Amino acid sequence: MDYFIELLFSGLSRGAIYALIALGYTMVYGIIGLINFAHGEIYMIGAFTSFIVATVLSIYGFPLLAIVALAGVAAAIWAASYGLTIEKIAYKPLRHAPRLSPLISAIGMSIFLQNYVLLAQTSDFLPFPELIPEFAFMEPVAHIVGSSDLVILVTTAVAMLILTYVIKFTRLGKAMRATAQDRTMAMLVGINVNNIISATFIIGSALAAIGGLLIASHIGQINFYIGFLAGIKAFTAAVLGGIGSIPGAVLGSLILGLTESFATGYVSSDYEDVFAFSLLVLILLFKPSGLLGKAETQKV
Amino acid sequence: MKKVFVAATAICVALSAPLMVSANDTIKFGVAGAHSGDLASYGLPSVNAAKLVIDKVNANGGINGKQIELLVEDDVCKPEVATNTATKLVSDGVDVVLGHICSGATKAALPIYKDAGVLVMSPSATNPALTQSGDYPNFARTIAPDDAQAQVDVEFALNTLGYTKIAIVHDKGDYGKGFAEFAKKFLEESGKAEVVLFEGVTPGAVDYSAVVQKVKRSGAEAVMFGGYHPEASKIISMMRKKRLKADFISDDGVKDNTFIKVAGKNSEGAYASGPKDTTSNPLSIQAVKEHKEAFGSDPGAFFENAYSATLAMLNAIEKAGSTDLDALKKALQTEKVDTPVGSIYFDEKGDAIGVGFSVYQVQNGEFVEL
């Protein structure tokens, strides 16, 4: 039973990690129907920014809390500006192009950003400072869940609640929903669609950057390639939960994390990915829109 | 039609003529390996080693009156890129190749060199089958193979540390899994210890806590890991975070200072095998000094092996008087050469005789030979 609970928590914290990234995928898809494959790289850039800021600040002897806060803010702003720039350069000119073009542009952007960071920084793995200190919980709890697991879980929950609130109850959210429903119609009623899309990219990128900081601090290392696999997994999770749906992204991430954790625990970590992707195939077979996704009627 | 054919032939001959001349001008020395990407820290030292040796030889008039030309190609340690790298080098008319760095990439590239009759010598590819299968008569290496390494690690775990329950984890790659399988085989054959877990992890995965929990439940006293340092530092950090005190024993993919840098205090006490410490060898001291003077930094992983491989190949070319594969092989097997890793020659299969492994431990932030 102990073992089951340990695996449960390890799955939840892994799921929460995916969720922080998956939220960005799902938001962008929800608004403009584009899979932003460069999103994993935004997460990586967020991690690098917080790494640089945290290192500089710790040289000047700032207290840990200030370092975390400033690194988080810096990472969010920097990554958001990258997200915004990517949207302007790689996606906006292709908004009326066939669906395949922005997708390929996104993949190109992802490869470009990886190599850009590789050249600008280094190919080496860098030790990421432990920004969330490991609290010593009482012994039976200590090996089940650590403080960074908890922080990631809580951050994900808070991010999901805030996002849901913003989309359901604010003017921006209303405009976003309108844009998602019908871009031309939204434009006709006076919504600045371009601004709404930019806002989506900014929010998604800032979230990914916070995710980058938390995850890098949890794992303790970064390099230019960390965005790739994390991005693929988060994308899978978003599809699993129903891409376009915010609670769906979180639910899909948690299910994916739990599946991987239990597959590792009870079968073998050799088959971790086999189980994760079999689950994806099964869900797509029986509910093609994902767990919480709405079945869309294709506009003809 | 016939005219076109004649013209095409003429053009072909005209184009290939300058190539043939230049091929006789210099000895083309290829260096292939990971020069970018996450494993670049393994590949770049061999480029530096080749540069140092070749600059010195060229300054002294070259070999058999010919200058040596360096051709450097990146394979990012990926098998699919390595085949392109090899094709590029062969089409550039390379005579001998230092590399590749990773076993998987080496295995993919070797058939291409074999068809072209090019001698390949790796400073770091330790997969046993590369020499022992006999499939690649054009291959040699200046590092001992994985089975020798796994043997050293297993003997250390059984006889020095006295463990009876060992978990084996690997990264599913050619190198890591190969090492892990040999370790498992030797542990089971010894009859002294039980392999309580044998699993592969996905390189680059965000989180290894489930595997670590499994290790914990298996009751292993030690974890043997086959793979490279990025995964190793993640696993050992997660083990320490989860308060798992089991020892960590690994291979020379982990015996890299980046491992200590990234894992920090969590790496303290970890064991890793690596090539025998030859830092007291005067030739090795000399090579390291040259590196510091030329590049202003300490050489990285496999630098001595690459330096030695370069010396061994150049020596073989000099003694053989040509770059013909059979002549080179004969020279490698009969002519002893003094290198930073010791006085070496090669057996029929291509393994260097005179190099070996020993076990290191991380103590106070550096690897100390035990």
XYZ file of C-alpha atoms in Angstrom:
670
model
C 0.000 0.000 0.000
C 2.862 2.330 0.883
C 4.360 1.603 -2.466
C 1.091 2.395 -4.208
C 0.858 5.773 -2.447
C 4.458 6.588 -3.330
C 3.814 5.821 -6.981
C 0.594 7.799 -6.858
C 2.414 10.891 -5.649
C 5.306 10.448 -8.026
C 2.745 10.197 -10.835
C 0.893 13.276 -9.647
C 4.032 15.401 -9.458
C 5.141 14.194 -12.878
C 1.661 14.986 -14.184
C 1.777 18.458 -12.668
C 5.077 19.048 -14.460
C 3.462 18.136 -17.770
C 0.418 20.234 -16.925
C 2.373 23.473 -16.516
C 3.610 23.081 -20.085
C 0.411 21.573 -21.471
C -1.651 24.626 -20.480
C 0.223 26.710 -23.046
C -0.352 24.175 -25.829
C -4.019 23.942 -25.126
C -4.583 27.726 -24.903
C -2.917 28.460 -28.216
C -4.769 25.600 -29.886
C -8.041 26.741 -28.357
C -7.707 30.222 -29.830
C -6.125 29.797 -33.240
C -6.212 26.049 -33.809
C -2.432 25.844 -34.127
C -0.160 23.323 -32.432
C 2.672 25.547 -31.241
C 5.522 23.062 -31.462
C 7.971 25.734 -30.306
C 6.240 25.765 -26.918
C 8.666 23.240 -25.434
C 11.510 25.563 -26.391
C 9.767 28.496 -24.682
C 9.768 26.367 -21.547
C 13.498 25.735 -22.049
C 14.176 29.445 -22.561
C 12.249 30.200 -19.368
C 14.449 27.733 -17.503
C 17.608 29.292 -18.947
C 16.483 32.835 -18.117
C 15.718 31.931 -14.527
C 19.048 30.096 -14.360
C 20.977 33.176 -15.469
C 19.016 35.603 -13.276
C 19.226 33.331 -10.238
C 22.979 32.853 -10.683
C 23.629 36.578 -11.002
C 21.412 37.438 -8.034
C 22.997 34.793 -5.826
C 26.407 36.297 -6.590
C 25.126 39.576 -5.174
C 23.847 37.758 -2.109
C 20.089 38.263 -2.486
C 17.905 36.201 -0.124
C 16.447 33.017 -1.623
C 12.862 34.240 -1.677
C 13.837 37.368 -3.619
C 15.878 35.259 -6.025
C 12.938 32.950 -6.720
C 10.523 35.851 -7.172
C 12.800 37.927 -9.410
C 13.960 34.916 -11.436
C 10.337 33.898 -11.918
C 9.272 37.366 -13.033
C 12.279 37.757 -15.330
C 11.726 34.322 -16.862
C 8.023 35.003 -17.396
C 8.654 38.367 -19.079
C 11.547 37.133 -21.199
C 9.764 33.969 -22.315
C 6.593 35.947 -23.003
C 8.531 38.273 -25.280
C 9.909 35.236 -27.104
C 6.421 33.782 -27.414
C 5.129 37.087 -28.769
C 7.999 37.405 -31.248
C 7.555 33.844 -32.480
C 3.891 34.499 -33.064
C 4.637 37.688 -35.022
C 7.439 36.163 -37.110
C 6.423 32.574 -37.656
C 2.639 32.332 -37.346
C 0.995 35.684 -38.086
C 2.119 35.901 -41.729
C 0.728 32.385 -42.219
C -2.633 32.951 -40.605
C -4.536 32.492 -43.841
C -2.196 29.899 -45.316
C -3.178 26.202 -45.493
C -3.167 24.501 -42.079
C 0.048 22.618 -42.754
C 2.177 25.750 -43.263
C 2.046 27.177 -39.708
C 2.604 23.663 -38.362
C 5.837 23.319 -40.318
C 6.793 26.858 -39.411
C 6.325 25.865 -35.746
C 8.620 22.867 -36.097
C 11.194 25.078 -37.802
C 10.952 27.580 -34.973
C 11.473 24.799 -32.439
C 14.650 23.598 -34.155
C 15.860 27.170 -34.609
C 15.418 27.999 -30.919
C 17.190 24.832 -29.789
C 20.209 25.615 -31.901
C 20.099 29.275 -31.000
C 20.349 28.474 -27.304
C 22.976 25.824 -28.052
C 25.167 28.436 -29.750
C 24.395 31.317 -27.403
C 24.832 29.271 -24.214
C 26.463 25.869 -24.255
C 25.739 22.279 -25.115
C 26.779 21.152 -21.640
C 24.402 20.257 -18.880
C 24.406 23.043 -16.311
C 23.707 22.585 -12.615
C 20.490 24.436 -11.792
C 20.433 25.959 -8.295
C 17.957 24.474 -5.828
C 15.511 27.363 -5.751
C 12.890 25.430 -3.822
C 14.687 24.106 -0.760
C 13.955 20.519 0.225
C 12.066 20.743 3.500
C 12.578 17.852 5.858
C 9.084 16.468 6.260
C 8.403 13.845 8.914
C 9.800 10.471 7.963
C 6.789 8.534 6.639
C 5.921 11.505 4.413
C 9.469 12.493 3.481
C 10.082 9.792 0.905
C 6.595 10.084 -0.576
C 6.448 13.737 -1.437
C 9.105 16.441 -1.359
C 8.640 20.177 -1.081
C 9.332 20.787 -4.761
C 6.664 18.204 -5.713
C 4.206 20.080 -3.524
C 5.137 23.479 -4.939
C 4.705 22.190 -8.492
C 1.333 20.622 -7.663
C 0.076 23.789 -5.977
C 1.380 26.083 -8.733
C -0.370 23.984 -11.365
C -3.641 24.027 -9.450
C -3.450 27.798 -8.934
C -2.522 28.414 -12.571
C -5.450 26.313 -13.735
C -7.912 28.125 -11.448
C -6.679 31.594 -12.456
C -6.791 30.707 -16.145
C -10.283 29.286 -15.847
C -11.384 32.435 -14.033
C -9.787 34.724 -16.637
C -11.421 32.876 -19.507
C -14.858 32.523 -17.926
C -15.328 35.853 -16.187
C -13.157 38.645 -17.614
C -13.465 40.857 -20.689
C -10.236 39.413 -22.044
C -11.581 35.903 -21.523
C -14.843 36.738 -23.257
C -12.908 38.150 -26.215
C -10.733 35.046 -26.273
C -13.742 32.768 -26.357
C -15.299 34.837 -29.097
C -12.087 34.687 -31.142
C -11.915 30.946 -30.651
C -15.483 30.507 -31.828
C -15.303 32.578 -34.989
C -12.422 34.855 -35.792
C -14.127 36.848 -38.539
C -17.261 37.424 -36.507
C -15.210 38.510 -33.490
C -13.421 41.020 -35.683
C -16.751 42.350 -36.954
C -18.011 43.046 -33.433
C -14.908 45.103 -32.714
C -12.552 42.680 -31.004
C -8.910 43.259 -31.892
C -8.184 39.673 -32.802
C -4.443 40.192 -33.181
C -4.164 41.532 -29.648
C -6.153 38.615 -28.298
C -3.884 36.127 -30.029
C -0.818 37.957 -28.740
C -2.258 37.875 -25.221
C -2.754 34.114 -25.533
C 0.862 33.609 -26.518
C 2.053 35.876 -23.684
C 0.050 34.029 -21.027
C 0.989 30.579 -22.346
C 4.679 31.465 -22.593
C 4.817 33.026 -19.134
C 3.250 29.866 -17.693
C 5.756 27.678 -19.493
C 8.580 29.856 -18.133
C 7.355 29.442 -14.550
C 7.135 25.728 -15.290
C 10.715 25.864 -16.559
C 11.935 27.417 -13.330
C 10.093 24.937 -11.100
C 10.983 21.853 -13.100
C 14.638 22.785 -13.544
C 14.915 23.414 -9.815
C 13.232 20.036 -9.190
C 15.517 18.112 -11.541
C 18.628 20.169 -10.825
C 19.989 20.425 -14.366
C 19.263 22.154 -17.652
C 20.546 22.155 -21.193
C 19.269 23.329 -24.548
C 17.488 20.068 -25.302
C 15.193 19.739 -22.273
C 12.241 21.305 -24.101
C 11.935 18.581 -26.695
C 10.791 15.549 -24.716
C 8.930 17.648 -22.135
C 7.129 19.381 -24.999
C 6.154 16.117 -26.692
C 4.835 14.680 -23.442
C 2.929 17.830 -22.536
C 1.443 17.943 -26.024
C 0.374 14.313 -25.660
C -1.208 15.164 -22.323
C -3.077 18.105 -23.839
C -4.455 15.910 -26.617
C -5.376 13.216 -24.106
C -7.410 15.658 -22.052
C -8.983 17.279 -25.088
C -6.868 19.944 -26.704
C -8.359 23.389 -26.310
C -9.776 22.633 -22.874
C -7.905 23.997 -19.842
C -9.164 21.540 -17.203
C -8.670 18.889 -19.874
C -4.971 19.714 -20.177
C -4.501 19.323 -16.425
C -6.562 16.140 -16.269
C -4.746 14.659 -19.269
C -1.374 15.523 -17.719
C -2.223 13.905 -14.406
C -3.507 10.776 -16.130
C -0.394 10.590 -18.292
C 1.876 11.089 -15.257
C 0.029 8.434 -13.261
C 0.079 5.977 -16.160
C 3.822 6.377 -16.556
C 4.442 6.128 -12.843
C 2.356 2.977 -12.365
C 3.735 1.404 -15.531
C 7.224 1.955 -14.163
C 6.324 0.775 -10.694
C 4.364 -2.349 -11.510
C 5.665 -3.378 -14.918
C 8.970 -1.877 -15.981
C 10.314 1.539 -16.866
C 11.297 -0.011 -20.202
C 7.594 0.159 -21.065
C 6.850 3.592 -19.596
C 6.403 5.243 -23.001
C 4.659 2.197 -24.449
C 1.920 2.480 -21.851
C 1.706 6.255 -22.120
C 1.233 6.261 -25.870
C -1.006 3.169 -25.933
C -3.296 5.073 -23.598
C -3.274 7.991 -26.026
C -4.167 5.732 -28.949
C -6.973 4.075 -26.978
C -8.541 7.361 -25.914
C -8.294 8.789 -29.399
C -9.948 5.653 -30.789
C -12.935 5.836 -28.473
C -13.160 9.586 -27.852
C -11.322 11.370 -30.653
C -11.812 14.799 -29.099
C -10.009 13.760 -25.909
C -11.419 13.319 -22.403
C -12.873 16.783 -21.858
C -12.746 18.059 -25.428
C -15.885 19.091 -27.231
C -16.609 17.363 -30.505
C -16.419 20.075 -33.115
C -18.561 20.164 -36.178
C -16.286 20.947 -39.073
C -17.076 24.246 -40.752
C -17.578 23.585 -44.420
C 23.754 9.926 -77.830
C 27.269 8.646 -78.053
C 28.606 12.199 -78.110
C 26.808 13.000 -74.883
C 28.285 9.909 -73.276
C 31.795 10.812 -74.355
C 31.359 14.355 -73.154
C 30.047 13.161 -69.803
C 32.984 10.800 -69.410
C 35.384 13.585 -70.275
C 33.825 15.849 -67.689
C 33.983 13.128 -65.078
C 37.647 12.497 -65.748
C 38.385 16.215 -65.728
C 36.583 16.623 -62.399
C 38.194 13.655 -60.727
C 41.718 14.436 -61.867
C 42.463 17.230 -59.397
C 41.007 15.069 -56.644
C 43.490 12.282 -57.371
C 46.381 14.703 -57.288
C 45.375 16.199 -53.988
C 44.868 12.733 -52.512
C 48.530 12.042 -53.115
C 49.619 15.405 -51.761
C 48.692 14.944 -48.142
C 47.670 12.266 -45.722
C 44.052 12.950 -44.899
C 43.371 12.400 -41.231
C 39.677 12.392 -40.351
C 38.272 13.161 -36.906
C 34.654 12.190 -36.342
C 32.578 12.378 -33.189
C 30.188 14.514 -31.185
C 31.391 18.094 -31.584
C 28.067 19.676 -30.764
C 25.004 18.544 -28.881
C 24.725 17.249 -25.361
C 27.675 14.871 -25.663
C 30.102 17.364 -27.192
C 32.219 17.272 -24.045
C 33.243 13.743 -25.074
C 34.044 14.536 -28.679
C 35.789 17.893 -28.678
C 38.839 16.739 -26.663
C 39.690 14.266 -29.440
C 39.684 17.080 -32.010
C 42.127 19.000 -29.828
C 44.276 15.906 -29.332
C 44.501 15.283 -33.078
C 45.326 18.943 -33.721
C 48.141 18.944 -31.176
C 49.802 15.790 -32.475
C 49.365 16.647 -36.131
C 50.638 20.218 -35.782
C 53.763 18.834 -34.148
C 54.292 16.192 -36.827
C 53.657 18.668 -39.632
C 56.115 21.138 -38.123
C 58.735 18.378 -38.226
C 58.159 17.739 -41.935
C 55.194 15.389 -41.832
C 55.252 11.646 -42.358
C 57.173 10.008 -45.210
C 57.569 13.480 -46.689
C 53.824 14.183 -46.688
C 51.966 16.759 -44.653
C 48.906 15.630 -42.696
C 45.601 17.293 -43.349
C 42.887 17.322 -40.708
C 39.254 16.720 -41.727
C 36.852 17.258 -38.832
C 33.223 16.114 -39.060
C 30.492 16.201 -36.419
C 28.175 13.224 -35.848
C 26.406 14.513 -32.674
C 26.772 10.930 -31.369
C 23.725 9.962 -33.422
C 23.911 6.814 -35.564
C 21.759 8.348 -38.304
C 24.065 11.366 -38.562
C 27.198 9.245 -38.267
C 26.491 7.477 -41.568
C 26.402 10.876 -43.293
C 29.572 11.903 -41.503
C 31.323 8.744 -42.651
C 30.110 9.135 -46.239
C 31.322 12.729 -46.273
C 34.756 11.768 -44.969
C 35.110 8.876 -47.409
C 34.080 11.037 -50.355
C 36.646 13.609 -49.240
C 39.232 10.861 -49.641
C 40.100 10.332 -46.001
C 42.978 7.903 -45.288
C 42.455 7.140 -41.610
C 39.785 8.222 -39.108
C 40.033 9.003 -35.413
C 36.615 8.295 -33.957
C 33.737 7.939 -33.673
C 33.085 8.735 -30.045
C 29.871 6.893 -29.145
C 29.514 3.167 -29.725
C 26.170 3.477 -31.494
C 27.476 6.047 -33.951
C 30.655 4.060 -34.493
C 28.709 0.918 -35.288
C 26.584 2.763 -37.832
C 29.574 4.358 -39.544
C 31.953 1.384 -39.689
C 30.486 -0.468 -42.704
C 30.999 2.662 -44.827
C 34.657 2.917 -43.881
C 35.033 -0.829 -44.318
C 33.861 -0.650 -47.921
C 36.302 2.188 -48.552
C 39.196 0.362 -46.851
C 39.745 3.100 -44.279
C 41.318 2.388 -40.888
C 39.171 3.683 -38.004
C 40.439 4.029 -34.449
C 38.142 5.131 -31.648
C 39.348 6.663 -28.383
C 36.090 5.917 -26.591
C 33.718 3.426 -28.282
C 33.668 0.589 -25.782
C 30.956 -1.719 -27.146
C 32.573 -5.196 -27.116
C 31.035 -6.404 -30.383
C 32.819 -3.704 -32.366
C 36.039 -5.682 -32.138
C 34.958 -9.090 -30.912
C 32.353 -9.814 -33.595
C 35.052 -9.705 -36.277
C 32.675 -7.792 -38.548
C 34.903 -4.737 -38.757
C 38.490 -5.674 -39.597
C 39.201 -1.976 -40.207
C 38.466 -1.012 -36.608
C 40.741 -0.577 -33.590
C 40.479 1.302 -30.320
C 42.640 2.684 -27.542
C 40.146 2.002 -24.789
C 39.232 -1.273 -23.144
C 35.798 -2.690 -24.086
C 32.708 -2.625 -21.858
C 32.900 -6.237 -20.789
C 36.293 -5.496 -19.267
C 34.793 -2.447 -17.615
C 31.727 -4.283 -16.303
C 34.060 -6.978 -14.975
C 36.053 -4.368 -13.037
C 32.894 -2.770 -11.603
C 31.342 -6.102 -10.639
C 34.488 -7.330 -8.929
C 34.688 -4.055 -7.075
C 31.057 -4.243 -5.931
C 31.371 -7.886 -4.836
C 34.840 -8.087 -3.392
C 35.631 -4.607 -2.149
C 32.172 -3.396 -1.142
C 30.752 -6.872 -0.450
C 27.237 -6.279 -1.762
C 24.765 -9.086 -2.241
C 21.753 -7.247 -3.671
C 22.309 -5.016 -6.654
C 19.886 -3.114 -8.889
C 20.972 -2.500 -12.475
C 19.599 0.488 -14.367
C 20.559 1.545 -17.889
C 19.642 4.170 -20.473
C 18.515 1.709 -23.218
C 21.370 2.872 -25.464
C 23.952 0.623 -27.160
C 26.595 1.636 -24.672
C 24.591 1.803 -21.448
C 22.548 -1.329 -22.036
C 25.618 -3.221 -23.198
C 27.433 -2.365 -20.001
C 24.368 -3.261 -17.916
C 23.935 -6.637 -19.594
C 27.557 -7.580 -19.007
C 27.295 -6.478 -15.390
C 24.198 -8.645 -14.966
C 25.911 -11.625 -16.584
C 29.024 -11.332 -14.409
C 26.995 -10.803 -11.233
C 24.883 -13.873 -11.904
C 27.903 -15.982 -12.825
C 29.678 -15.035 -9.623
C 26.870 -16.544 -7.544
C 27.716 -14.072 -4.783
C 25.057 -11.483 -5.460
C 21.490 -11.220 -6.644
C 20.336 -8.823 -9.366
C 17.154 -7.498 -7.785
C 16.209 -5.128 -10.603
C 17.142 -4.713 -14.252
C 15.509 -1.807 -16.062
C 16.008 0.860 -18.666
C 15.033 4.499 -18.259
C 14.189 6.974 -21.011
C 16.993 9.502 -21.505
C 15.721 13.053 -21.151
C 12.570 12.125 -19.201
C 11.585 14.871 -16.776
C 11.402 12.725 -13.708
C 12.888 9.441 -12.466
C 11.199 9.215 -9.097
C 9.161 6.110 -9.956
C 12.302 4.168 -10.905
C 14.029 5.348 -7.753
C 11.074 4.162 -5.682
C 11.291 0.813 -7.381
C 14.979 0.563 -6.543
C 14.136 1.401 -2.965
C 11.486 -1.299 -2.785
C 13.804 -3.875 -4.307
C 16.030 -3.527 -1.257
C 19.156 -3.060 -3.361
C 22.309 -2.063 -1.530
C 23.757 -0.538 -4.638
C 22.642 0.724 -8.032
C 24.750 -0.063 -11.071
C 24.047 2.367 -13.854
C 24.976 1.959 -17.498
C 24.799 5.178 -19.470
C 25.973 8.769 -19.565
C 26.270 11.517 -16.972
C 23.078 13.561 -17.616
C 20.847 10.636 -16.610
C 23.232 9.527 -13.890
C 23.186 12.903 -12.171
C 19.397 13.049 -12.384
C 19.016 9.553 -10.911
C 21.503 10.054 -8.095
C 19.970 13.427 -7.174
C 16.518 11.859 -7.075
C 17.877 8.977 -4.948
C 19.291 11.377 -2.403
C 16.132 13.524 -2.403
C 14.092 10.414 -1.658
C 16.519 9.535 1.150
C 17.734 6.409 -0.583
C 21.220 5.716 0.687
C 22.185 2.928 -1.747
C 25.594 3.274 -3.353
C 25.891 4.324 -6.962
C 28.323 2.518 -9.248
C 28.678 3.444 -12.885
C 30.789 3.428 -16.018
C 33.149 5.828 -17.755
C 30.197 7.579 -19.408
C 29.631 8.988 -15.946
C 33.266 9.516 -14.991
C 33.204 13.065 -16.265
C 33.580 16.227 -14.254
C 30.239 17.471 -15.591
C 28.653 14.711 -13.502
C 30.087 16.192 -10.306
C 29.301 19.733 -11.413
C 25.654 18.965 -12.129
C 24.871 16.518 -9.330
C 26.796 18.655 -6.817
C 26.861 17.346 -3.286
C 24.599 14.454 -4.292
C 27.446 12.952 -6.299
C 29.634 12.616 -3.207
C 30.652 8.982 -2.656
C 29.494 7.744 -6.077
C 31.736 5.229 -7.850
C 32.538 5.233 -11.533
C 35.013 3.194 -13.506
C 37.196 4.836 -16.082
C 40.436 4.327 -17.956
C 43.372 3.736 -15.626
C 44.870 6.901 -14.276
C 47.904 7.594 -16.416
C 48.508 11.138 -15.186
C 51.892 10.134 -13.791
C 53.032 8.910 -17.228
C 55.512 11.529 -18.546
C 53.935 11.408 -22.015
C 50.531 12.098 -20.506
C 51.893 15.017 -18.483
C 53.457 16.353 -21.672
C 50.167 15.979 -23.616
C 48.143 17.760 -20.945
C 50.724 20.543 -20.824
C 50.517 20.963 -24.603
C 46.744 21.193 -24.353
C 46.933 23.877 -21.677
C 49.412 25.897 -23.724
C 47.465 25.612 -26.959
C 43.892 25.961 -25.713
C 44.258 27.489 -22.251
C 42.155 24.830 -20.537
C 42.309 21.330 -19.087
C 41.634 18.562 -21.619
C 38.348 16.722 -21.236
C 37.249 13.106 -21.381
C 39.171 10.609 -23.543
C 41.823 13.197 -24.451
C 44.697 10.829 -23.618
C 43.025 7.987 -25.521
C 42.562 10.204 -28.551
C 46.124 11.485 -28.328
C 47.334 7.889 -28.135
C 45.166 6.782 -31.035
C 46.540 9.594 -33.170
C 50.096 8.624 -32.285
C 49.397 4.944 -32.950
C 47.849 5.592 -36.360
C 50.544 8.008 -37.480
C 53.185 5.576 -36.296
C 51.520 2.784 -38.251
C 51.382 4.948 -41.399
C 55.065 5.757 -41.027
C 56.120 2.154 -40.432
C 53.859 0.769 -43.153
C 54.909 3.418 -45.609
C 51.359 3.653 -46.959
C 47.767 4.019 -45.859
C 46.738 0.629 -47.217
C 44.496 -1.041 -44.647
C 46.288 -4.395 -44.499
C 49.692 -2.786 -44.171
C 48.417 -0.481 -41.428
C 46.866 -3.363 -39.517
C 50.080 -5.314 -39.677
C 52.005 -2.325 -38.375
C 49.515 -1.787 -35.529
C 49.906 -5.407 -34.432
C 53.676 -5.545 -34.576
C 54.965 -2.061 -33.779
C 54.756 -1.021 -30.145
C 54.204 2.691 -29.666
C 54.736 4.833 -26.575
C 51.612 6.852 -25.801
C 50.081 8.731 -22.877
C 48.051 5.616 -21.974
C 51.154 3.436 -21.898
C 53.204 1.449 -24.342
C 50.582 -0.174 -26.541
C 50.068 -2.424 -29.539
C 46.931 -4.044 -30.889
C 45.595 -7.588 -30.993
C 44.137 -9.135 -34.154
C 40.655 -7.931 -33.343
C 41.731 -4.352 -32.794
C 41.734 -3.986 -29.008
C 44.728 -2.196 -27.577
C 46.917 -4.358 -25.352
C 48.157 -2.455 -22.328
C 45.139 -0.318 -21.443
C 42.626 -1.051 -18.717
C 40.095 0.282 -16.244
C 40.096 1.157 -12.608
C 37.410 2.386 -10.208
C 37.150 5.998 -9.072
C 35.109 7.549 -6.282
C 33.836 11.097 -5.947
C 35.534 12.516 -2.878
C 35.254 16.188 -1.973
C 34.116 17.119 -5.457
C 36.590 15.187 -7.570
C 37.200 11.681 -8.892
C 39.848 9.850 -6.896
C 41.296 6.573 -8.175
C 40.816 3.766 -5.664
